[in-house]
Tab-separated table of C-alpha atoms in Angstrom:
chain	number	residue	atom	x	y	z
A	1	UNK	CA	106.908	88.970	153.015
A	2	UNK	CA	105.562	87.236	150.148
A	3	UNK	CA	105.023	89.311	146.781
A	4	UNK	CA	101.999	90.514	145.961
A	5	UNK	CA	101.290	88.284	142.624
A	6	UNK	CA	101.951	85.509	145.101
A	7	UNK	CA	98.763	86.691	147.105
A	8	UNK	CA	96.821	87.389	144.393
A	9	UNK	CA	97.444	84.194	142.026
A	10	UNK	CA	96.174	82.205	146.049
A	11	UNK	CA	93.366	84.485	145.882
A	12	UNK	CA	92.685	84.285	142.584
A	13	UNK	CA	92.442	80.476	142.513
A	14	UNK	CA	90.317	80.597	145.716
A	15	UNK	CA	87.721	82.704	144.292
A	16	UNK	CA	87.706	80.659	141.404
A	17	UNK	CA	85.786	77.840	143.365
A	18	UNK	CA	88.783	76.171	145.444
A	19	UNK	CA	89.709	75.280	148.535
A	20	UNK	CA	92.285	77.199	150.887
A	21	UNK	CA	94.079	73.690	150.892
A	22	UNK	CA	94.100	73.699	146.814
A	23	UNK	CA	95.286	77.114	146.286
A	24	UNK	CA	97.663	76.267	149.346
A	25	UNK	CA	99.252	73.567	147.323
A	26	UNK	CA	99.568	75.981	144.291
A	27	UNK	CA	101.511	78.007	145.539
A	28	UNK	CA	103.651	76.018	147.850
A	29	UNK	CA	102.897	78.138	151.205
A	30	UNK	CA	101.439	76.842	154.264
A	31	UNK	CA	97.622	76.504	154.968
A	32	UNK	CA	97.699	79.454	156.809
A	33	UNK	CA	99.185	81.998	155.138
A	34	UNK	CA	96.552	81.671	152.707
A	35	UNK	CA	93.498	81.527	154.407
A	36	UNK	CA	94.967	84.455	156.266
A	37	UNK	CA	94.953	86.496	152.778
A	38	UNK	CA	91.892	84.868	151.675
A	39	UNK	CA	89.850	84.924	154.849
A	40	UNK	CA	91.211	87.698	157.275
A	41	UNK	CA	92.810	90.058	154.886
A	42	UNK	CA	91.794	89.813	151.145
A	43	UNK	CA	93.699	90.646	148.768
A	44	UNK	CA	92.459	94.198	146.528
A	45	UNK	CA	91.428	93.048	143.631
A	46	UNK	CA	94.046	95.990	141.279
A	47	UNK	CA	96.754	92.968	142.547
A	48	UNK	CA	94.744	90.575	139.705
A	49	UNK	CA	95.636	92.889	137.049
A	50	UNK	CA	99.951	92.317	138.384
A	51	UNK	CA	98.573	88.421	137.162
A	52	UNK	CA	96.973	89.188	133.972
A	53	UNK	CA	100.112	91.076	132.540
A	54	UNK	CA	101.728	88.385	130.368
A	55	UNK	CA	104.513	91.216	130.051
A	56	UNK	CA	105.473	91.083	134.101
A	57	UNK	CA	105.528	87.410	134.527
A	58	UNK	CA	108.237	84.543	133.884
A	59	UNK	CA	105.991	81.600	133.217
A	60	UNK	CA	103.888	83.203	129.871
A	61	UNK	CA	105.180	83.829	126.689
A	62	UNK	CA	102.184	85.775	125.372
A	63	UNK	CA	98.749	87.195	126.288
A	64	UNK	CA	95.618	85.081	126.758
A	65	UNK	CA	94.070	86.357	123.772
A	66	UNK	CA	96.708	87.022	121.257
A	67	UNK	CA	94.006	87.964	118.694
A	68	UNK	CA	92.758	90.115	121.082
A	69	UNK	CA	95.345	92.010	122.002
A	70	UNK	CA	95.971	92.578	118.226
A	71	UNK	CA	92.433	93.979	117.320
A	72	UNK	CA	92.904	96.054	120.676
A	73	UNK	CA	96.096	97.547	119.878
A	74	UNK	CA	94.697	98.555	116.217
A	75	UNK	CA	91.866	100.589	117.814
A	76	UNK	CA	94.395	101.936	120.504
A	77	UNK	CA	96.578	103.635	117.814
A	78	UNK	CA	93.524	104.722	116.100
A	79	UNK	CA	91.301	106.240	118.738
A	80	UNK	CA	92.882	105.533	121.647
A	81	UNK	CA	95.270	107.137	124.885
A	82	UNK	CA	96.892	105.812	127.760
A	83	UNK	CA	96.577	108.211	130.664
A	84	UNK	CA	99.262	107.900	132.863
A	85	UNK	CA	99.888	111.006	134.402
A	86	UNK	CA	96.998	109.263	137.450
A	87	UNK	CA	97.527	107.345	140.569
A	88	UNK	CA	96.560	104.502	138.295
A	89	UNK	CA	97.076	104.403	134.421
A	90	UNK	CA	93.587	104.339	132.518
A	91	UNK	CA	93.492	103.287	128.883
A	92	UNK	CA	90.772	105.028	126.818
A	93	UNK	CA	89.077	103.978	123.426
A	94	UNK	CA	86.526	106.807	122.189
A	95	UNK	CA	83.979	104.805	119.909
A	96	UNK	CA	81.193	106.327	117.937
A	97	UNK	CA	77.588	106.176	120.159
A	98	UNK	CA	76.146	105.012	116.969
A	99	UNK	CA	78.199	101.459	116.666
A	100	UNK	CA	76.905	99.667	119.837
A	101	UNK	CA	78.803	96.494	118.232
A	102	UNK	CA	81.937	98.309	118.314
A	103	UNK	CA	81.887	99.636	121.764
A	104	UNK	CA	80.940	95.948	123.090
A	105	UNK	CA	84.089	94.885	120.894
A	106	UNK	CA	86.011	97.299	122.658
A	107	UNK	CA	85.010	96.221	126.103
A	108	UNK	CA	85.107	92.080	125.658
A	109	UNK	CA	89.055	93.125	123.585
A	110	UNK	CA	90.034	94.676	126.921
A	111	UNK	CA	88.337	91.906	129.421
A	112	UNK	CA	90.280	89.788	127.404
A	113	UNK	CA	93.749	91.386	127.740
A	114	UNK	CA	94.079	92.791	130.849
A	115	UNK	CA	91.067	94.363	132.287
A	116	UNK	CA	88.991	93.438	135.559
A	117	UNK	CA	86.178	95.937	135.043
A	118	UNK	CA	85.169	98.128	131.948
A	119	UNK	CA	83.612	101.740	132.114
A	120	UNK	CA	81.443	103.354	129.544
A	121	UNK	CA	81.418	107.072	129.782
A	122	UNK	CA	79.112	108.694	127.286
A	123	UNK	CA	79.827	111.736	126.019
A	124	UNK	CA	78.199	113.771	122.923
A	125	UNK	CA	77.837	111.645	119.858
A	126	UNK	CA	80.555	108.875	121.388
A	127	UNK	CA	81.536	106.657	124.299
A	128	UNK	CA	85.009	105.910	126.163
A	129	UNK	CA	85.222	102.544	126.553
A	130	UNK	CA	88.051	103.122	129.409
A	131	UNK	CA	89.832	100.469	132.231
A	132	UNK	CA	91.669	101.635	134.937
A	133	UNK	CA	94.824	99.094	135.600
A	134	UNK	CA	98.788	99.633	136.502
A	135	UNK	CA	99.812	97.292	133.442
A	136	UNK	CA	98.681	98.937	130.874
A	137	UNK	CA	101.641	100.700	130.416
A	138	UNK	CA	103.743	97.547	130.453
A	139	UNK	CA	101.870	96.506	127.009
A	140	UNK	CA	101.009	99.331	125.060
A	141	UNK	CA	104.424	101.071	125.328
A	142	UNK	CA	103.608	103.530	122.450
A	143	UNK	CA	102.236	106.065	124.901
A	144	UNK	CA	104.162	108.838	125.458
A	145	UNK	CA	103.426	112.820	125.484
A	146	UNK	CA	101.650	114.559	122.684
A	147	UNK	CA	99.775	113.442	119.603
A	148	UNK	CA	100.615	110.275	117.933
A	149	UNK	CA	101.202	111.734	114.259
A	150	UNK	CA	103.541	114.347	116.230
A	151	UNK	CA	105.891	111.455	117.772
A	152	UNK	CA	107.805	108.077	116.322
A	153	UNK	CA	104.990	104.921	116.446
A	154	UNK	CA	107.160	101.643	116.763
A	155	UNK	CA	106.019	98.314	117.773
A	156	UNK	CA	108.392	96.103	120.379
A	157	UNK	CA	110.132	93.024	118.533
A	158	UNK	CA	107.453	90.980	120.467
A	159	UNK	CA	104.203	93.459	119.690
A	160	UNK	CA	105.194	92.646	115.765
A	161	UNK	CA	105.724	88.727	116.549
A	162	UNK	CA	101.679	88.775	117.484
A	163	UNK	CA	100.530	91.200	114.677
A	164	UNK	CA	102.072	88.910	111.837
A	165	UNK	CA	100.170	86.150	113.401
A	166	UNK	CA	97.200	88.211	113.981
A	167	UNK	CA	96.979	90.301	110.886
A	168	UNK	CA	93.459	90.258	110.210
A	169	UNK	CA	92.596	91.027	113.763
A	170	UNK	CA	95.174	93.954	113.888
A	171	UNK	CA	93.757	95.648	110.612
A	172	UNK	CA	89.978	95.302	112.310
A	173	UNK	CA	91.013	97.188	115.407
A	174	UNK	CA	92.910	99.774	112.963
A	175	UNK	CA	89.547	99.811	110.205
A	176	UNK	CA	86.935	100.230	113.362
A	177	UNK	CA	88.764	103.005	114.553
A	178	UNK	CA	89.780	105.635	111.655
A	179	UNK	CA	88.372	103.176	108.855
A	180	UNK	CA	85.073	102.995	107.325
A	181	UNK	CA	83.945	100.417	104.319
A	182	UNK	CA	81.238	102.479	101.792
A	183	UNK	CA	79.684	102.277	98.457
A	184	UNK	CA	81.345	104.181	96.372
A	185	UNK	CA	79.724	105.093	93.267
A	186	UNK	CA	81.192	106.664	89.766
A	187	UNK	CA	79.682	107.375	86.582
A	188	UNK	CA	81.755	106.198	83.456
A	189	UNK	CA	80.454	107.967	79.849
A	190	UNK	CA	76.546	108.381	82.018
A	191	UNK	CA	76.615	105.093	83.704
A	192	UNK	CA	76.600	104.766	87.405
A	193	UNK	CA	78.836	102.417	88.886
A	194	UNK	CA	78.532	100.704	92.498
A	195	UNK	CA	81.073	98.992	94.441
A	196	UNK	CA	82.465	98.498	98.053
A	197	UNK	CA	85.401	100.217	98.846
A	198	UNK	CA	87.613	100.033	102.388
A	199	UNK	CA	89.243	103.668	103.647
A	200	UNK	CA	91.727	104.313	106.094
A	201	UNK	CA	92.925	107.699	107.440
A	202	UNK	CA	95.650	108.498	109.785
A	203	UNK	CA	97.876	111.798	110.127
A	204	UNK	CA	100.728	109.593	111.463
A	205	UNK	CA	102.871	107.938	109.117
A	206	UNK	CA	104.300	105.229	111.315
A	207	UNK	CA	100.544	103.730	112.174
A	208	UNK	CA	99.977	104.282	108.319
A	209	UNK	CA	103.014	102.046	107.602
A	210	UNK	CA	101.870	99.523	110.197
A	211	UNK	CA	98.402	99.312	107.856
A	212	UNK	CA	100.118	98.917	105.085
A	213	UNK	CA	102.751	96.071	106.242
A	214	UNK	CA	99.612	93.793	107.788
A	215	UNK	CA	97.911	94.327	104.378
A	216	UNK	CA	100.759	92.943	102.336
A	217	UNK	CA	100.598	90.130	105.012
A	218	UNK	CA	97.308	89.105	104.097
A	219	UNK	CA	98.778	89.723	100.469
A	220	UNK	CA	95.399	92.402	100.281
A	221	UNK	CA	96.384	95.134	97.334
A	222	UNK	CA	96.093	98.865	98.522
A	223	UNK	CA	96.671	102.603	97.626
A	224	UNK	CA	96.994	105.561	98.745
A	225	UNK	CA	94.745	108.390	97.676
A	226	UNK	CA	95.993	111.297	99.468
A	227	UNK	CA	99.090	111.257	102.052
A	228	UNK	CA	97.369	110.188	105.033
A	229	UNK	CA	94.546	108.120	103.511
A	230	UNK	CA	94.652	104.307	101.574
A	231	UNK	CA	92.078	102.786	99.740
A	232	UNK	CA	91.477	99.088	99.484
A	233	UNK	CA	88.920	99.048	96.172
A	234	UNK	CA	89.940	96.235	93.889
A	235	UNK	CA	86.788	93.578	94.168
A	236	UNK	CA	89.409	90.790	95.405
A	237	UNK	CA	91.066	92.807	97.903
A	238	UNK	CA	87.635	93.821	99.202
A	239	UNK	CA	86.332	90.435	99.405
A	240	UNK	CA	90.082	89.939	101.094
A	241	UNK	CA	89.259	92.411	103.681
A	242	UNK	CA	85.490	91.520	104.547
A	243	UNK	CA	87.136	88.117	105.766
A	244	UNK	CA	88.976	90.033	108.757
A	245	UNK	CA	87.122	93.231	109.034
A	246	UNK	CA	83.369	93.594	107.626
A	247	UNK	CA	81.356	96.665	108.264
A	248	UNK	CA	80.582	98.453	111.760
A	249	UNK	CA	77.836	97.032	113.673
């Protein structure tokens, strides 16, 4: 009995456009075994996802998309949930119905990752942007029971390893979930001032550290204004910040 990553990765490379004799040779089994999965018996395609989880294989070090799975982990521990009390874990972003670019952001971060297909399920004034897949578990280990302010938030030796190489792309998955960029405007002795100004709010103080440790990163200035809110406002760091993040879309 052959494992089932086996049958999928002969699959895989079938459907891709080759022959039963090329993805034969790929994975050193007989001519007939695979055109028996391929053929006869195909393989269900929830086995593809067992080959897209960088975390469950020997032969990769990392995801596809590491700067992906950074901006998709930000919006996870802003507005997202794994589910895995199902027959089959779903992860599930709720974005704002009024940023269409946002919710396509969503969907092409988790194509990229891990996921085969991508729902949308509206719902008043937002959509879940949800994929159903066994791995997601195996790399988004914060889940757990209960509100994420109301439990510890720490990121795996190796989730930290691709956020200080992704920085920029972690902070715009964290800023397009519980972040907003505004004009802020104050009047000094009857003068009204302009400027941009970034915002980030989060009950949880672990995913308010993580903010804070990618901005000194990117060596962006910050502050925070209340206990679970920073401000990015001086005209550098702003400019800083529009290189990785920008405004909704």
């Amino acid at each position: 009995m052959h494992p089932p990553e086996t049958r999928a990765r002969a699959r895989q490379i079938f459907l891709s456009g080759a022959t039963i004799a090329d993805a034969a040779r790929s994975v050193g089994l007989s001519y007939r075994t695979v055109w028996h999965w391929c053929r006869d018996r195909p393989v269900p395609a929830v086995l593809g996802t067992a080959l897209r989880c960088f975390r469950c294989r020997d032969d990769v070090d990392g995801p596809p998309d590491p700067a992906a799975y950074a901006y998709l982990l930000g919006l996870y521990l802003g507005d997202g949930h794994l589910v895995t009390t199902a027959r089959v874990p779903v992860l599930r972003i709720t974005c704002a119905a009024g940023w269409p670019g946002l919710i396509d952001a969503c969907d092409e971060a988790m194509r990229a990752v891990l996921a085969e297909k991508v729902q949308r399920v509206g719902q008043q004034g937002c959509v879940n942007v949800q994929s159903y897949g066994k791995h997601w578990p195996c790399l988004l280990p914060q889940h757990g029971r209960g509100r994420k302010h109301e439990r510890p938030i720490v990121l795996a030796d190796w989730q930290r390893e691709i956020v200080e190489a992704h920085p920029g792309d972690f902070l715009r998955g964290l800023f397009h979930s519980d972040g907003c960029r505004f004009a802020n405007r104050v009047t000094v002795r009857g003068r009204q001032y302009v400027y941009p100004r970034y915002m980030f709010t989060n009950e949880s103080a672990d995913i308010m550290g993580l903010c804070q440790w990618a901005l000194d990163l990117l060596g962006i200035a910050w502050r925070m204004n209340r206990r679970n809110s920073l401000s990015v406002a001086r005209r550098d760091a702003v400019a800083a910040l529009d290189r990785h993040v920008g405004p909704k879309s």
